[in-house]
Coordinates of C-alpha atoms in Angstrom, one line a residue:
X1 CA -208.0 26.5 -229.7
X2 CA -208.2 24.1 -232.7
X3 CA -204.8 24.0 -234.4
X4 CA -206.5 22.7 -237.6
X5 CA -203.9 19.9 -238.2
X6 CA -206.0 16.9 -237.0
X7 CA -205.1 14.0 -239.7
X8 CA -201.8 15.6 -240.8
X9 CA -198.7 13.3 -240.8
X10 CA -195.7 14.4 -238.7
X11 CA -192.1 12.9 -238.5
X12 CA -190.2 13.7 -235.4
X13 CA -186.7 12.8 -235.1
X14 CA -184.8 11.9 -231.9
X15 CA -188.1 11.6 -230.1
X16 CA -187.4 8.7 -227.7
X17 CA -187.1 11.2 -224.7
X18 CA -186.8 14.9 -223.8
X19 CA -187.8 17.5 -226.4
X20 CA -188.4 15.2 -229.2
X21 CA -190.8 13.2 -227.2
X22 CA -192.5 16.2 -225.9
X23 CA -193.2 17.6 -229.5
X24 CA -194.4 14.3 -230.6
X25 CA -197.0 13.9 -227.8
X26 CA -198.2 17.6 -228.3
X27 CA -198.8 16.7 -232.0
X28 CA -200.6 13.6 -231.2
X29 CA -203.0 15.5 -228.8
X30 CA -203.9 17.5 -231.8
X31 CA -205.0 14.6 -233.8
X32 CA -201.8 14.4 -235.8
X33 CA -200.5 11.0 -237.1
X34 CA -197.1 10.6 -235.8
X35 CA -193.9 8.9 -236.6
X36 CA -191.0 8.9 -234.4
X37 CA -187.4 8.0 -234.6
X38 CA -184.6 7.2 -232.1
X39 CA -181.8 4.8 -231.3
X40 CA -183.3 3.2 -228.0
X41 CA -186.1 0.8 -229.3
X42 CA -187.6 0.4 -225.9
X43 CA -187.7 4.1 -225.0
X44 CA -188.9 4.8 -228.6
X45 CA -191.9 2.4 -227.9
X46 CA -192.6 4.4 -224.8
X47 CA -193.0 7.5 -226.9
X48 CA -195.2 5.6 -229.3
X49 CA -197.6 4.6 -226.5
X50 CA -197.5 8.1 -225.0
X51 CA -198.9 9.3 -228.6
X52 CA -201.3 6.5 -228.7
X53 CA -202.9 7.6 -225.4
X54 CA -204.2 10.6 -227.1
X55 CA -205.9 8.4 -229.7
X56 CA -203.4 9.1 -232.5
X57 CA -202.1 6.7 -234.9
X58 CA -198.4 6.4 -234.1
X59 CA -195.4 4.5 -235.2
X60 CA -191.6 4.3 -234.3
X61 CA -188.6 3.7 -236.5
X62 CA -185.3 2.9 -234.8
X63 CA -182.6 5.2 -236.6
X64 CA -179.4 6.6 -235.5
X65 CA -179.2 9.9 -237.2
X66 CA -175.4 9.6 -237.8
X67 CA -176.4 7.1 -240.4
X68 CA -177.9 10.1 -242.4
X69 CA -177.8 8.1 -245.6
X70 CA -181.0 6.5 -244.5
X71 CA -183.0 9.7 -244.5
X72 CA -184.8 9.0 -247.8
X73 CA -185.4 5.5 -246.7
X74 CA -187.0 6.7 -243.5
X75 CA -189.3 9.2 -245.3
X76 CA -190.4 6.5 -247.5
X77 CA -191.3 4.1 -244.8
X78 CA -193.4 6.6 -243.1
X79 CA -195.2 7.6 -246.1
X80 CA -196.2 3.8 -246.7
X81 CA -197.6 3.5 -243.1
X82 CA -199.1 6.8 -242.4
X83 CA -199.0 8.9 -245.7
X84 CA -196.6 11.6 -246.9
X85 CA -194.8 13.6 -244.3
X86 CA -196.5 17.1 -243.9
X87 CA -194.9 18.3 -240.8
X88 CA -191.2 17.6 -240.2
X89 CA -189.6 18.1 -236.8
X90 CA -185.9 18.1 -237.2
X91 CA -184.7 17.2 -233.7
X92 CA -181.1 15.9 -232.9
X93 CA -179.2 14.9 -229.9
X94 CA -176.3 17.1 -228.6
X95 CA -172.5 16.4 -228.6
X96 CA -170.5 16.1 -225.4
X97 CA -169.3 19.3 -223.6
X98 CA -166.3 20.6 -225.4
X99 CA -164.4 23.7 -226.0
X100 CA -164.4 25.2 -229.6
X101 CA -160.7 25.0 -229.7
X102 CA -158.4 22.2 -229.9
X103 CA -160.8 19.4 -231.0
X104 CA -159.9 16.6 -233.5
X105 CA -161.2 17.1 -237.0
X106 CA -162.9 13.7 -236.8
X107 CA -165.0 15.0 -233.8
X108 CA -166.3 17.9 -236.0
X109 CA -167.0 15.5 -238.8
X110 CA -168.7 13.1 -236.7
X111 CA -171.0 15.6 -235.1
X112 CA -171.8 17.3 -238.4
X113 CA -172.8 13.9 -239.8
X114 CA -175.2 13.3 -236.9
X115 CA -176.4 16.8 -236.3
X116 CA -176.6 18.7 -239.5
X117 CA -176.6 16.2 -242.5
X118 CA -179.6 14.1 -241.4
X119 CA -181.6 17.4 -240.9
X120 CA -180.6 18.5 -244.6
X121 CA -181.2 15.3 -246.1
X122 CA -184.5 14.4 -244.4
X123 CA -185.9 17.7 -245.1
X124 CA -184.8 17.4 -248.9
X125 CA -186.7 14.1 -248.9
X126 CA -190.1 15.4 -247.8
X127 CA -190.1 19.0 -248.9
X128 CA -190.8 18.3 -252.6
X129 CA -194.0 16.8 -251.8
X130 CA -194.9 19.5 -249.4
X131 CA -194.4 22.1 -252.2
X132 CA -196.6 20.0 -254.6
X133 CA -199.2 19.8 -252.2
X134 CA -199.2 23.5 -251.2
X135 CA -198.8 22.8 -247.5
X136 CA -196.0 21.9 -245.1
X137 CA -194.1 22.7 -241.9
X138 CA -190.3 22.4 -241.3
X139 CA -189.6 22.8 -237.7
X140 CA -185.8 22.5 -236.6
X141 CA -185.1 22.3 -232.9
X142 CA -181.7 23.7 -232.0
X143 CA -180.2 25.2 -228.8
X144 CA -179.7 28.8 -227.5
X145 CA -176.1 28.4 -228.3
X146 CA -176.3 30.1 -231.7
X147 CA -177.8 33.2 -230.2
X148 CA -175.7 33.4 -227.0
X149 CA -172.8 30.9 -227.3
X150 CA -172.8 28.5 -224.1
X151 CA -169.2 28.1 -222.5
X152 CA -167.8 24.5 -223.0
X153 CA -170.4 23.7 -225.9
X154 CA -168.2 24.8 -228.6
X155 CA -169.1 22.2 -231.2
X156 CA -172.8 22.6 -230.3
X157 CA -172.7 26.3 -230.6
X158 CA -171.0 26.1 -233.9
X159 CA -173.0 23.4 -235.7
X160 CA -176.3 24.4 -234.6
X161 CA -175.8 27.9 -235.8
X162 CA -175.3 26.5 -239.3
X163 CA -178.9 25.1 -239.0
X164 CA -180.3 28.7 -238.1
X165 CA -178.8 30.1 -241.5
X166 CA -180.0 27.0 -243.3
X167 CA -183.5 27.3 -242.0
X168 CA -183.8 30.9 -242.9
X169 CA -182.5 30.3 -246.4
X170 CA -185.0 27.4 -247.1
X171 CA -187.8 29.6 -245.5
X172 CA -187.3 32.1 -248.4
X173 CA -187.1 29.3 -251.2
X174 CA -190.5 27.6 -250.3
X175 CA -192.7 30.4 -248.7
X176 CA -194.6 31.0 -251.9
X177 CA -195.5 27.2 -252.0
X178 CA -197.3 27.4 -248.6
X179 CA -194.4 25.8 -246.6
X180 CA -193.1 27.3 -243.5
X181 CA -189.5 26.7 -242.1
X182 CA -188.9 27.8 -238.6
X183 CA -186.3 27.2 -235.8
X184 CA -187.3 26.6 -232.1
X185 CA -184.8 27.2 -229.4
X186 CA -185.0 25.9 -225.7
X187 CA -183.6 27.6 -222.8
X188 CA -183.2 25.4 -219.8
X189 CA -185.7 22.8 -220.1
X190 CA -186.0 19.9 -217.6
X191 CA -184.8 17.2 -219.8
X192 CA -182.3 14.5 -219.4
X193 CA -179.8 16.4 -221.7
X194 CA -180.0 19.5 -219.3
X195 CA -179.7 17.2 -216.4
X196 CA -176.4 15.8 -217.8
X197 CA -175.1 19.2 -218.6
X198 CA -175.8 20.4 -214.9
X199 CA -174.0 17.3 -213.6
X200 CA -171.0 17.8 -215.9
X201 CA -170.7 21.5 -214.8
X202 CA -171.0 20.5 -211.2
X203 CA -168.2 18.0 -211.5
X204 CA -165.9 20.3 -213.8
X205 CA -166.4 23.3 -211.2
X206 CA -166.4 20.9 -208.0
X207 CA -169.6 22.6 -207.1
X208 CA -172.6 20.7 -205.5
X209 CA -175.3 19.9 -208.3
X210 CA -177.9 21.7 -206.0
X211 CA -175.9 25.0 -206.2
X212 CA -175.6 24.5 -210.2
X213 CA -179.3 24.2 -210.2
X214 CA -179.9 27.2 -208.1
X215 CA -177.5 29.4 -210.3
X216 CA -179.5 28.0 -213.3
X217 CA -182.7 29.1 -211.8
X218 CA -181.4 32.4 -210.9
X219 CA -180.3 33.1 -214.4
X220 CA -183.9 32.7 -215.7
X221 CA -186.4 35.6 -215.3
X222 CA -189.2 33.1 -214.9
X223 CA -187.2 31.6 -212.0
X224 CA -187.5 28.1 -213.0
X225 CA -186.7 25.4 -215.5
X226 CA -189.1 25.1 -218.2
X227 CA -191.3 22.0 -218.7
X228 CA -190.9 19.8 -221.8
X229 CA -194.7 20.1 -222.5
X230 CA -194.3 23.9 -222.6
X231 CA -191.7 23.5 -225.3
X232 CA -193.9 20.8 -227.2
X233 CA -197.0 23.2 -227.1
X234 CA -194.9 25.9 -229.0
X235 CA -193.7 23.5 -231.7
X236 CA -197.3 22.2 -232.2
X237 CA -198.4 25.9 -232.7
X238 CA -195.6 26.6 -235.3
X239 CA -197.2 23.5 -237.1
X240 CA -200.7 24.7 -236.9
X241 CA -202.8 26.3 -239.6
X242 CA -202.8 29.6 -237.7
X243 CA -198.9 29.9 -237.9
X244 CA -199.1 30.0 -241.7
X245 CA -197.6 33.5 -241.8
X246 CA -194.7 32.6 -239.3
X247 CA -191.6 31.4 -241.5
X248 CA -188.0 32.1 -241.2
X249 CA -188.1 32.8 -237.5
X250 CA -186.3 31.7 -234.5
X251 CA -188.6 31.3 -231.7
X252 CA -187.3 31.1 -228.0
X253 CA -189.0 29.1 -225.2
X254 CA -186.8 30.1 -222.4
X255 CA -188.4 31.8 -219.7
X256 CA -186.8 35.2 -220.6
X257 CA -183.3 33.8 -220.2
X258 CA -181.6 34.0 -223.5
X259 CA -179.8 37.3 -224.1
X260 CA -179.6 39.1 -227.5
X261 CA -181.7 41.3 -229.7
X262 CA -181.2 45.0 -229.6
X263 CA -179.7 46.4 -226.5
X264 CA -181.3 49.1 -224.5
X265 CA -180.9 52.5 -225.8
X266 CA -181.0 54.9 -222.8
X267 CA -180.7 58.7 -223.5
X268 CA -177.4 60.4 -222.6
X269 CA -177.9 61.0 -219.0
X270 CA -177.8 64.3 -217.0
X271 CA -175.0 64.8 -214.5
X272 CA -174.8 62.1 -212.0
X273 CA -177.6 60.1 -213.5
X274 CA -177.1 56.3 -213.8
X275 CA -176.4 55.1 -217.4
X276 CA -177.6 51.7 -216.7
X277 CA -179.0 49.6 -214.2
X278 CA -177.4 46.5 -212.4
X279 CA -175.8 45.3 -209.2
X280 CA -173.2 47.3 -207.6
X281 CA -172.2 50.8 -208.1
X282 CA -169.7 52.3 -210.7
X283 CA -168.5 55.7 -210.0
X284 CA -165.8 58.0 -210.4
X285 CA -165.3 57.0 -214.0
X286 CA -161.7 58.2 -214.3
X287 CA -158.9 56.5 -216.3
X288 CA -157.5 56.3 -219.7
X289 CA -159.1 55.7 -223.0
X290 CA -157.6 54.6 -226.2
X291 CA -159.2 55.7 -229.4
X292 CA -157.7 56.3 -232.9
X293 CA -160.8 56.1 -234.9
X294 CA -164.0 58.2 -235.2
X295 CA -165.9 55.8 -233.1
X296 CA -165.2 52.8 -230.8
X297 CA -166.2 51.5 -227.5
X298 CA -164.7 51.9 -224.1
X299 CA -164.4 48.7 -222.1
X300 CA -165.3 49.4 -218.3
X301 CA -163.4 47.0 -216.1
X302 CA -164.3 47.2 -212.2
X303 CA -162.2 47.2 -209.3
X304 CA -163.5 46.1 -205.9
X305 CA -163.1 48.4 -202.9
X306 CA -160.3 46.5 -201.6
X307 CA -158.3 47.1 -204.5
X308 CA -158.5 43.8 -206.3
X309 CA -159.5 43.6 -210.0
X310 CA -163.0 42.5 -210.6
X311 CA -163.5 39.2 -212.5
X312 CA -162.8 39.4 -216.2
X313 CA -166.4 39.1 -217.0
X314 CA -167.4 42.0 -214.9
X315 CA -167.4 44.3 -217.8
X316 CA -169.6 47.0 -219.4
X317 CA -168.9 48.2 -223.0
X318 CA -170.0 51.9 -223.5
X319 CA -170.0 52.8 -227.2
X320 CA -168.9 56.3 -228.2
X321 CA -167.9 58.6 -231.0
X322 CA -165.0 60.9 -230.7
X323 CA -163.9 63.7 -233.1
X324 CA -161.7 66.7 -233.4
X325 CA -162.8 69.9 -234.8
X326 CA -160.8 73.3 -234.6
X327 CA -158.5 71.8 -232.1
X328 CA -161.4 70.8 -229.8
X329 CA -161.8 67.1 -228.7
X330 CA -165.6 66.1 -228.4
X331 CA -167.3 62.9 -227.2
X332 CA -170.7 61.5 -227.7
X333 CA -172.2 58.4 -226.0
X334 CA -174.0 56.4 -228.8
X335 CA -176.5 54.8 -226.1
X336 CA -176.0 51.2 -226.7
X337 CA -174.7 49.3 -223.7
X338 CA -173.4 45.9 -224.0
X339 CA -173.2 44.3 -220.6
X340 CA -170.9 41.4 -220.8
X341 CA -172.6 38.1 -219.4
X342 CA -171.3 36.2 -216.5
X343 CA -171.3 32.5 -216.3
X344 CA -172.6 29.8 -218.6
X345 CA -176.2 30.8 -218.8
X346 CA -175.5 34.6 -219.4
X347 CA -176.5 35.9 -215.9
X348 CA -175.8 39.7 -216.2
X349 CA -174.0 40.8 -213.2
X350 CA -171.4 43.3 -212.0
X351 CA -169.3 42.7 -208.9
X352 CA -170.8 44.2 -205.7
X353 CA -168.9 47.0 -204.2
X354 CA -167.2 48.0 -207.3
X355 CA -165.5 51.4 -207.0
X356 CA -163.2 53.2 -209.4
X357 CA -163.1 52.1 -213.0
X358 CA -160.4 51.7 -215.6
X359 CA -161.5 52.8 -219.0
X360 CA -159.8 51.2 -222.0
X361 CA -160.7 51.0 -225.6
X362 CA -160.4 47.5 -227.0
X363 CA -158.4 48.7 -229.9
X364 CA -156.8 51.9 -231.0
X365 CA -153.6 53.5 -232.1
X366 CA -153.4 56.6 -229.7
X367 CA -153.5 56.6 -226.0
X368 CA -155.2 59.9 -224.8
X369 CA -155.4 60.8 -221.1
X370 CA -159.3 61.3 -221.0
X371 CA -159.0 62.4 -217.3
X372 CA -162.5 62.5 -216.0
X373 CA -164.4 60.2 -218.3
X374 CA -167.4 62.1 -216.9
X375 CA -167.0 64.5 -219.9
X376 CA -168.5 61.7 -221.9
X377 CA -171.6 61.1 -219.5
X378 CA -172.1 64.3 -217.6
X379 CA -170.0 63.5 -214.6
X380 CA -170.6 60.0 -213.4
X381 CA -170.9 56.5 -214.9
X382 CA -173.6 55.0 -212.7
X383 CA -174.6 51.3 -212.0
X384 CA -177.3 51.3 -209.3

């Protein structure tokens, strides 16, 4: 399919390796004139050569994104050599693994300066010309963290989430001028960044790297890590003429891995029918629930057959509505199930061999002995 962007000018940041390089090469293959930036001059030149192999005019500019004050200068340099930027791909490196709590303010400031400000300033530098010409594409590459926060990537989750809101906001501001703004989100793509995160996790958890990778693949419905070229192809489509009506969107390239969106809405089951599917079996839903409002959610925590408690992550949240009328207490399952994720990559899993369950409301002012919680679900809460 001809994407209709041959001869357009693109600027791709942080493109000396990984996803940025893949996007730059994908655009070059469509005949786009490509400028790339990066900190490592040697690797940056390798990206330029990879683009030129497709017959594209390509150039590289050494730029550390933390020096965000150079954004307008970079845009001007690209315009002087290739022409005004018509396709901007905002790609940034990621911060080191960190928790969200207990970080020094300077770390937050430094990461904001290198991950957020250059995106905003570079977009401001080129979007005026896009609007005047009536055509432009702003593509911002982030992370799955804003959709499903990744453990031990607290700074990344937080700052990249701000770019999702920013992109959605500017999409509305420029849509009438023929300019689109979208976010593209990778799952686990085989890049140096993912390799380093896998190694960091293996070291942190004292687990063989091969096991970390196996768990990573197991968490992906497609059963494998993605290829950078697959990610680049999606970015190229978002830059295309055919994608003119796609704006304000967050596009996942994840092999089906990233959780989110509307949860399943099963009907209230008949007696003994399973309420959801998963690993293990939850039966005899007896216990206590706390509720003091008209509606809430029961937190189901499993206990293994040997009597030991399941892991804290082995949870299922069952939303319900409770009310009193004429002295009669009534319950209704609302239908949305929230299976709490297990592990860094959101692998939905309940402990195998789970027996009885303890039902507890996450908040509430009264503690009522519900007895057989089967009153809520027709006898059994089943996970088969």
